Amino acid sequence: MLTIGIDKIGFATSQYMLEMKELAIARNEDPAKFKEGLLLDALSISPITEDIVTLASSAASDILTEDDKQTIDMIILATESSIDQSKAASVYVHSLLNIQPFVRSIEMKEACYSATAALDYARLHIENHPDSKVLVLASDIAKYGINTSGEPTQGAGSIALLISKDPHILALHNKSVAHTRDIMDFWRPNYRNTPYVDGMYSTKQYLDTLKITWQEYQKRFDAELSDYAAFCFHLPFPKLALKGLNKLFTKETSKEVKERLTDNFYHSITYSKVVGNIYTGSLYLGLLSLLENSPTLKADDKIILFSYGSGAVTEIFSGHLVEGYKNHLQANRMAQLQARTALSVKEYEEMFFEEPKMDEEGNANFKSYKTGPFALSGIQNHQRQYIKVDENDKN
Ligand code: HMG
């Protein structure tokens, strides 16, 4: 039987950030509310020249070799901050990365969940075409708006997952349970730039669907928490996921299992604590953080993952670590995150919510900002203009 899973993981976020304590002071909140109440220290803030295409391209260019680009035959971009109702963002990414032309490129949506559906589609595709590779991108900019309840849980970032047979990082198991529940906890109609959110209700739904999906997973696969070295969660803000983990513990859960899962939980939130919610990529940023920071994980350890997308769809699935997985990860990611430029609250308000000023012909020019290796330079005739950023041109 073919082993299929995550061969490489790339990550990109914006070059700017907002410290939570600055936001707390500006909003007359106790900084401890964000630091301890939400478990957040900073948020990534993207300028107008960074969007889901530039972030996804940066995340993928971080990991892809020329050989990968010749072998990828499907690109799926999961997002809920789409830039076009018609054209898939993956088509732009395909072009910016010079991936070979005989590729299926699509975009997928279901709030923060769809990257998980993309992963399953990729797995099924490779089952039928064992020599192909699939690029799954989860790319979002999470904007709730100034002075909203969700403001402290914003963020921006993209995860790139290269899916192949004989993967070098995580072998996926063919065991999953998905769950759909029609609720209005968080939604964004086409005419809105920011979502409507029933914040407290959404947290209750997250916790309740976690319980229901886990019970079903346990029933179908005879699973126990003790089977796993770590439990990764969708991370809208890390404190909610911690509550979720604690709710899964029962009186039968041993002290050792509780300690193992709790220790690894904290390793899984290291990056999200300073990046914020990146919607579709959030669960996978948690996985990356776990793998790059946990000192106890080892080959063959099983990891279980909970994906949640408002609306709502959830899924629990699992995988195990492959021998040598650490050699395919990075050691200095925290240093890169610390190198982002810190913004004042006023600068954040101007930068994060800046809108294109379009003339009658559909042209807009943008000021130049720091970005990753790709940038949105402007709009011409209603068409987005992407450029590769020369290292020397970076301001
Ligand atoms: P809030 O106003 O921060 O709520 O809004 P709060 O007053 O309950 O405070 C939060 C925590 O801080 C509480 O902790 C307080 O006790 C604590 P808890 O009791 O829950 O453990 N706190 C303090 N701690 C220390 N020192 C203090 C202090 N003061 C208070 N001085 C809310 C929270 C979730 C409503 C808000 O952040 C929000 O609207 N967020 C956006 C929605 C969201 O993230 N929902 C999560 C589930 S839905 C989801 O995951 C999907 C999503 O990713 C989107 C998608 O799928 O597309 C969002």
Coordinates of C-alpha atoms and ligand atoms in Angstrom, one line a residue:
M1 CA 0.0 0.0 0.0
L2 CA 1.3 3.5 -1.0
T3 CA 2.4 5.8 1.8
I4 CA 1.2 9.3 1.0
G5 CA 1.6 12.5 3.0
I6 CA 3.3 15.8 3.7
D7 CA 6.7 15.8 2.0
K8 CA 7.6 19.5 2.7
I9 CA 6.0 22.4 4.6
G10 CA 6.6 26.1 3.8
F11 CA 5.3 29.1 5.6
A12 CA 5.2 32.8 4.8
T13 CA 3.8 35.8 6.7
S14 CA 3.9 39.5 6.4
Q15 CA 7.0 41.6 7.3
Y16 CA 5.0 43.8 9.8
M17 CA 3.5 43.0 13.1
L18 CA 1.5 44.5 15.9
E19 CA 2.4 43.8 19.6
M20 CA -0.7 42.8 21.5
K21 CA 0.2 45.0 24.4
E22 CA 0.2 48.1 22.1
L23 CA -3.3 47.1 20.9
A24 CA -4.5 46.5 24.5
I25 CA -3.4 49.9 25.6
A26 CA -5.0 51.6 22.6
R27 CA -8.3 49.8 23.2
N28 CA -8.3 50.3 27.0
E29 CA -8.0 46.6 27.7
D30 CA -5.7 45.0 30.3
P31 CA -2.7 43.6 28.3
A32 CA -3.1 40.4 30.4
K33 CA -6.5 39.8 28.7
F34 CA -4.8 39.2 25.4
K35 CA -1.6 37.6 26.7
E36 CA -3.3 35.2 29.1
G37 CA -6.9 35.3 28.1
L38 CA -6.3 34.6 24.4
L39 CA -2.6 33.4 24.6
L40 CA -1.5 35.9 22.0
D41 CA 1.6 38.2 22.0
A42 CA 1.6 39.7 18.4
L43 CA -0.3 39.7 15.1
S44 CA 1.1 39.7 11.6
I45 CA -0.1 42.7 9.6
S46 CA 0.0 42.8 5.8
P47 CA 0.2 45.9 3.6
I48 CA -1.9 46.4 0.5
T49 CA 1.0 44.9 -1.6
E50 CA 0.7 41.5 0.1
D51 CA -2.3 39.3 -0.6
I52 CA -3.2 35.6 -0.7
V53 CA -1.3 35.1 -3.9
T54 CA 2.0 36.8 -2.8
L55 CA 1.8 35.0 0.6
A56 CA 1.1 31.6 -1.0
S57 CA 3.8 32.1 -3.6
S58 CA 6.3 33.0 -0.9
A59 CA 5.4 30.0 1.2
A60 CA 5.8 27.6 -1.7
S61 CA 9.0 29.2 -3.1
D62 CA 10.4 28.5 0.4
I63 CA 10.3 24.7 -0.3
L64 CA 10.0 23.9 -4.0
T65 CA 12.9 22.7 -6.1
E66 CA 13.0 22.8 -9.9
D67 CA 12.3 19.1 -9.9
D68 CA 9.2 19.6 -7.8
K69 CA 8.0 22.3 -10.2
Q70 CA 8.3 19.8 -13.1
T71 CA 6.4 17.1 -11.1
I72 CA 3.5 19.0 -9.5
D73 CA 0.3 18.4 -11.6
M74 CA -2.2 19.9 -9.2
I75 CA -2.3 23.1 -7.2
I76 CA -5.2 23.7 -4.7
L77 CA -5.4 27.0 -2.9
A78 CA -7.6 27.0 0.1
T79 CA -8.8 30.5 1.2
E80 CA -11.6 32.6 2.6
S81 CA -10.0 35.9 1.6
S82 CA -10.4 35.3 -2.1
I83 CA -9.3 38.1 -4.5
D84 CA -11.6 37.1 -7.4
Q85 CA -15.0 35.4 -7.7
S86 CA -14.0 33.6 -10.8
K87 CA -10.3 33.1 -11.4
A88 CA -8.5 30.8 -8.9
A89 CA -5.6 32.4 -7.0
S90 CA -3.6 29.2 -7.7
V91 CA -3.4 30.2 -11.4
Y92 CA -1.4 33.3 -10.4
V93 CA 0.8 31.2 -8.1
H94 CA 1.4 28.7 -10.9
S95 CA 2.6 31.4 -13.1
L96 CA 4.7 33.2 -10.5
L97 CA 6.5 30.0 -9.5
N98 CA 7.0 28.8 -13.1
I99 CA 5.4 25.4 -12.5
Q100 CA 5.1 23.1 -15.6
P101 CA 2.0 23.8 -17.7
F102 CA 0.0 20.5 -17.4
V103 CA -1.5 21.3 -14.1
R104 CA -5.0 21.4 -12.6
S105 CA -5.3 24.7 -10.6
I106 CA -8.3 25.4 -8.4
E107 CA -9.4 27.3 -5.3
M108 CA -11.4 25.8 -2.4
K109 CA -13.6 27.4 0.2
E110 CA -15.2 26.5 3.5
A111 CA -14.0 29.0 6.0
C112 CA -10.9 27.8 7.9
Y113 CA -11.6 24.1 7.0
S114 CA -10.9 23.8 3.2
A115 CA -7.2 23.1 3.3
T116 CA -8.1 19.9 5.0
A117 CA -10.4 18.9 2.2
A118 CA -7.6 19.9 -0.2
L119 CA -5.2 17.6 1.6
D120 CA -7.7 14.7 1.2
Y121 CA -8.2 15.4 -2.5
A122 CA -4.4 15.5 -2.9
R123 CA -4.0 12.2 -1.2
L124 CA -6.7 10.6 -3.4
H125 CA -5.0 12.1 -6.5
I126 CA -1.7 10.6 -5.6
E127 CA -3.3 7.2 -4.9
N128 CA -4.3 7.3 -8.6
H129 CA -1.1 8.9 -9.9
P130 CA 1.7 7.8 -7.6
D131 CA 4.4 9.8 -9.3
S132 CA 2.7 13.1 -9.2
K133 CA 3.0 15.8 -6.5
V134 CA 0.3 18.1 -5.3
L135 CA 0.8 21.6 -4.0
V136 CA -1.7 22.5 -1.3
L137 CA -1.7 26.1 -0.3
A138 CA -3.6 27.6 2.6
S139 CA -3.5 31.4 2.3
D140 CA -5.5 34.1 4.2
I141 CA -5.5 37.5 5.6
A142 CA -7.8 37.6 8.7
K143 CA -9.4 41.1 9.1
Y144 CA -12.2 41.7 11.6
G145 CA -12.0 45.5 11.6
I146 CA -10.9 48.2 14.0
N147 CA -12.4 48.0 17.5
T148 CA -14.3 44.8 16.9
S149 CA -14.3 41.8 19.2
G150 CA -12.3 39.8 16.8
E151 CA -9.6 42.5 16.3
P152 CA -7.1 40.9 18.7
T153 CA -7.4 37.6 16.7
Q154 CA -6.5 39.0 13.3
G155 CA -3.4 37.8 11.3
A156 CA -2.0 37.0 7.9
G157 CA -0.1 34.1 6.5
S158 CA 0.2 31.1 4.2
I159 CA 1.2 27.5 4.5
A160 CA 2.4 25.4 1.6
L161 CA 2.2 21.7 1.8
L162 CA 3.8 19.5 -0.8
I163 CA 2.0 16.2 -0.9
S164 CA 3.6 13.1 -2.4
K165 CA 4.1 9.4 -2.0
D166 CA 6.9 8.3 0.4
P167 CA 6.8 11.7 2.2
H168 CA 9.6 13.0 4.3
I169 CA 7.6 14.6 7.1
L170 CA 4.1 13.1 7.9
A171 CA 2.5 10.0 6.5
L172 CA -1.2 10.5 6.4
H173 CA -3.5 7.7 7.7
N174 CA -6.6 6.8 5.8
K175 CA -8.8 7.5 8.8
S176 CA -10.9 10.6 9.2
V177 CA -14.2 11.8 10.3
A178 CA -15.8 15.0 8.9
H179 CA -18.8 16.7 10.4
T180 CA -21.1 19.4 9.0
R181 CA -23.4 21.6 11.1
D182 CA -25.4 24.5 9.5
I183 CA -24.7 27.5 11.9
M184 CA -24.1 31.2 11.7
D185 CA -21.1 31.7 13.9
F186 CA -18.9 33.5 11.4
W187 CA -19.6 34.4 7.8
R188 CA -18.7 37.1 5.2
P189 CA -21.3 37.9 2.5
N190 CA -19.9 38.9 -0.9
Y191 CA -20.6 42.6 -0.3
R192 CA -18.4 42.8 2.9
N193 CA -14.7 43.1 3.5
T194 CA -14.9 41.9 7.0
P195 CA -16.9 39.0 8.5
Y196 CA -20.0 39.0 10.8
V197 CA -19.1 37.0 13.8
D198 CA -21.0 35.8 16.9
G199 CA -17.8 35.4 18.9
M200 CA -19.0 33.7 22.0
Y201 CA -21.3 31.4 20.1
S202 CA -18.5 30.5 17.7
T203 CA -16.3 29.4 20.6
K204 CA -19.1 27.2 22.0
Q205 CA -19.6 25.7 18.5
Y206 CA -15.8 25.0 18.1
L207 CA -15.7 23.2 21.5
D208 CA -18.9 21.3 20.9
T209 CA -18.1 20.1 17.4
L210 CA -14.6 19.1 18.6
K211 CA -16.3 16.8 21.2
I212 CA -18.8 15.4 18.8
T213 CA -16.2 14.7 16.0
W214 CA -13.7 13.2 18.5
Q215 CA -16.4 10.9 19.9
E216 CA -17.3 9.7 16.4
Y217 CA -13.6 9.3 15.5
Q218 CA -13.1 7.2 18.7
K219 CA -16.1 5.1 17.9
R220 CA -15.1 4.4 14.3
F221 CA -11.4 3.8 14.8
D222 CA -11.2 2.6 18.4
A223 CA -8.9 5.5 19.1
E224 CA -7.7 6.8 22.5
L225 CA -5.8 9.9 23.4
S226 CA -3.0 7.7 24.6
D227 CA -2.4 6.6 21.0
Y228 CA -1.0 10.0 20.1
A229 CA 2.1 12.0 20.8
A230 CA 0.3 15.3 20.0
F231 CA -3.1 16.8 19.2
C232 CA -3.0 19.7 16.8
F233 CA -6.0 22.1 16.6
H234 CA -7.3 24.9 14.4
L235 CA -6.0 28.0 16.2
P236 CA -8.3 31.0 15.9
F237 CA -6.5 32.0 19.1
P238 CA -4.5 29.5 21.1
K239 CA -6.5 29.7 24.3
L240 CA -9.6 28.3 22.7
A241 CA -7.6 25.3 21.5
L242 CA -6.2 24.8 25.0
K243 CA -9.7 24.7 26.3
G244 CA -10.5 22.2 23.7
L245 CA -7.7 19.9 24.6
N246 CA -8.6 20.1 28.3
K247 CA -12.2 19.1 27.5
L248 CA -11.0 16.0 25.8
F249 CA -9.3 14.7 28.9
T250 CA -11.4 12.3 31.0
K251 CA -10.9 10.7 34.4
E252 CA -9.4 7.8 32.5
T253 CA -6.7 9.9 30.9
S254 CA -3.4 9.2 32.7
K255 CA -1.2 12.0 34.1
E256 CA 1.5 11.0 31.6
V257 CA -0.8 11.3 28.6
K258 CA -2.1 14.7 29.9
E259 CA 1.4 16.0 30.4
R260 CA 2.6 14.8 27.0
L261 CA -0.3 16.3 25.1
T262 CA -0.2 19.5 27.1
D263 CA 3.6 20.0 26.6
N264 CA 3.3 19.3 22.9
F265 CA 0.2 21.6 22.7
Y266 CA 2.4 24.5 23.9
H267 CA 5.0 23.7 21.2
S268 CA 2.2 23.8 18.6
I269 CA 1.2 27.4 19.5
T270 CA 4.7 29.0 19.5
Y271 CA 4.2 30.5 16.0
S272 CA 0.5 31.3 16.2
K273 CA 1.1 33.2 19.4
V274 CA 3.0 35.8 17.4
V275 CA 1.2 35.5 14.0
G276 CA -2.5 35.4 15.0
N277 CA -5.2 33.6 13.1
I278 CA -4.3 32.7 9.5
Y279 CA -7.6 31.0 8.9
T280 CA -7.1 28.1 6.5
G281 CA -3.4 27.7 7.4
S282 CA -3.9 28.0 11.1
L283 CA -4.1 24.3 11.9
Y284 CA -1.0 23.6 9.7
L285 CA 1.0 26.4 11.2
G286 CA 0.3 24.7 14.5
L287 CA 1.6 21.4 13.0
L288 CA 4.7 23.2 11.7
S289 CA 5.3 24.8 15.1
L290 CA 4.9 21.5 16.9
L291 CA 7.4 19.7 14.6
E292 CA 10.0 22.5 14.7
N293 CA 9.8 23.1 18.4
S294 CA 8.9 19.8 20.2
P295 CA 12.1 18.2 21.7
T296 CA 10.3 14.9 22.5
L297 CA 8.7 13.9 19.2
K298 CA 10.3 11.1 17.2
A299 CA 9.7 9.0 14.1
D300 CA 6.6 6.9 14.1
D301 CA 4.9 9.1 16.7
K302 CA 1.2 9.5 15.8
I303 CA -0.3 13.0 15.5
I304 CA -4.0 13.7 15.5
L305 CA -5.4 16.9 14.0
F306 CA -8.7 18.9 14.4
S307 CA -9.7 21.1 11.6
Y308 CA -12.6 23.6 12.1
G309 CA -14.2 26.0 9.6
S310 CA -17.0 28.2 10.7
G311 CA -20.4 27.6 9.1
A312 CA -19.4 24.9 10.1
V313 CA -17.4 21.9 8.9
T314 CA -14.9 20.0 11.1
E315 CA -12.6 17.0 10.5
I316 CA -10.4 14.9 12.6
F317 CA -7.6 12.9 10.9
S318 CA -4.2 11.6 11.8
G319 CA -0.7 10.7 10.5
H320 CA 2.6 9.5 11.8
L321 CA 6.1 11.1 11.7
V322 CA 8.6 9.8 9.2
E323 CA 12.2 8.9 10.1
G324 CA 14.4 11.9 9.6
Y325 CA 11.5 14.4 9.5
K326 CA 13.5 17.0 11.4
N327 CA 16.0 17.3 8.5
H328 CA 13.2 18.7 6.3
L329 CA 12.2 21.6 8.7
Q330 CA 13.8 24.9 9.8
A331 CA 15.5 25.7 13.0
N332 CA 15.5 29.5 12.9
R333 CA 11.9 30.4 12.2
M334 CA 11.3 32.3 15.4
A335 CA 14.3 34.6 14.6
Q336 CA 12.6 35.4 11.3
L337 CA 9.4 36.2 13.0
Q338 CA 11.1 38.4 15.5
A339 CA 12.7 40.4 12.6
R340 CA 9.4 41.7 11.4
T341 CA 8.9 45.5 11.7
A342 CA 6.7 46.5 14.7
L343 CA 4.0 48.9 13.9
S344 CA 2.3 51.5 16.1
V345 CA -1.5 51.1 16.4
K346 CA -2.0 54.1 14.2
E347 CA 0.4 52.6 11.5
Y348 CA -1.4 49.3 11.8
E349 CA -4.9 50.9 11.3
E350 CA -3.7 52.7 8.2
M351 CA -1.8 49.8 6.7
F352 CA -4.1 46.8 7.3
F353 CA -7.3 48.6 6.1
E354 CA -5.8 50.5 3.2
E355 CA -8.0 50.0 0.1
P356 CA -6.9 50.5 -3.6
K357 CA -7.8 54.0 -4.9
M358 CA -8.9 53.0 -8.4
D359 CA -9.4 55.5 -11.3
E360 CA -12.2 55.2 -13.8
E361 CA -10.2 52.8 -16.0
G362 CA -9.5 50.4 -13.1
N363 CA -5.9 51.5 -12.4
A364 CA -4.4 51.9 -9.0
N365 CA -0.8 52.4 -7.9
F366 CA 0.5 51.4 -4.5
K367 CA 3.1 52.8 -2.2
S368 CA 6.0 50.4 -1.8
Y369 CA 6.1 48.2 1.4
K370 CA 8.2 45.4 2.6
T371 CA 7.0 42.0 1.4
G372 CA 8.3 38.5 0.8
P373 CA 9.8 37.5 -2.6
F374 CA 6.5 38.4 -4.4
A375 CA 4.5 41.6 -4.3
L376 CA 1.3 43.1 -5.7
S377 CA 2.6 46.2 -7.4
G378 CA -0.7 47.7 -8.4
I379 CA -3.9 47.2 -10.5
Q380 CA -4.0 47.9 -14.2
N381 CA -7.3 47.8 -16.1
H382 CA -8.8 45.8 -13.2
Q383 CA -6.0 43.3 -13.5
R384 CA -3.8 42.6 -10.5
Q385 CA -0.1 43.1 -11.3
Y386 CA 2.3 40.8 -9.5
I387 CA 6.1 41.1 -9.4
K388 CA 9.0 39.2 -8.1
V389 CA 10.9 41.3 -5.6
D390 CA 14.6 41.6 -6.1
E391 CA 16.4 41.1 -2.8
N392 CA 18.3 44.4 -3.5
D393 CA 15.0 46.3 -4.0
K394 CA 13.6 45.4 -0.6
N395 CA 13.2 48.5 1.5
Ligands
HMG1 P1 -13.3 38.7 24.3 O1 -14.0 40.0 24.4 O2 -11.8 38.7 24.3 O3 -13.9 37.7 25.4 O4 -13.8 38.0 23.0 P2 -13.7 37.5 27.0 O5 -14.2 38.7 27.7 O6 -14.4 36.2 27.2 O7 -12.1 37.4 27.3 C1 -11.4 36.4 26.7 C2 -10.6 35.7 27.8 O8 -9.7 36.6 28.4 C3 -11.5 35.0 28.8 O9 -10.8 33.8 29.2 C4 -11.3 36.0 30.0 O10 -11.5 35.4 31.3 C5 -9.9 36.4 29.8 P3 -11.8 32.5 29.5 O11 -12.6 32.9 30.6 O12 -12.5 32.3 28.2 O13 -10.8 31.4 29.7 N1 -9.6 37.7 30.5 C6 -8.4 37.9 31.1 N2 -7.4 37.1 31.4 C7 -6.3 37.7 32.2 N3 -6.3 39.0 32.6 C8 -7.4 39.8 32.3 C9 -8.5 39.3 31.6 N4 -9.6 39.8 31.2 C10 -10.3 38.9 30.5 N5 -7.4 41.0 32.8 C11 -14.0 36.4 21.4 C12 -13.4 36.7 22.8 C13 -13.7 34.9 21.0 C14 -15.5 36.6 21.3 C15 -13.3 37.3 20.4 O14 -11.9 37.2 20.4 C16 -13.8 37.1 19.0 O15 -14.8 37.5 18.5 N6 -12.9 36.4 18.1 C17 -13.2 36.1 16.8 C18 -14.0 34.8 16.6 C19 -13.2 33.6 17.0 O16 -12.0 33.5 16.9 N7 -13.9 32.4 17.3 C20 -13.3 31.2 17.5 C21 -14.1 30.0 17.1 S1 -14.7 30.1 15.5 C22 -13.3 29.6 14.5 O17 -12.4 29.1 15.0 C23 -13.4 29.9 13.1 C24 -12.5 31.1 12.6 O18 -11.2 30.8 12.6 C25 -13.0 31.6 11.2 C26 -13.2 30.5 10.1 O19 -13.4 29.3 10.3 O20 -13.2 31.0 9.0 C27 -12.7 32.3 13.5

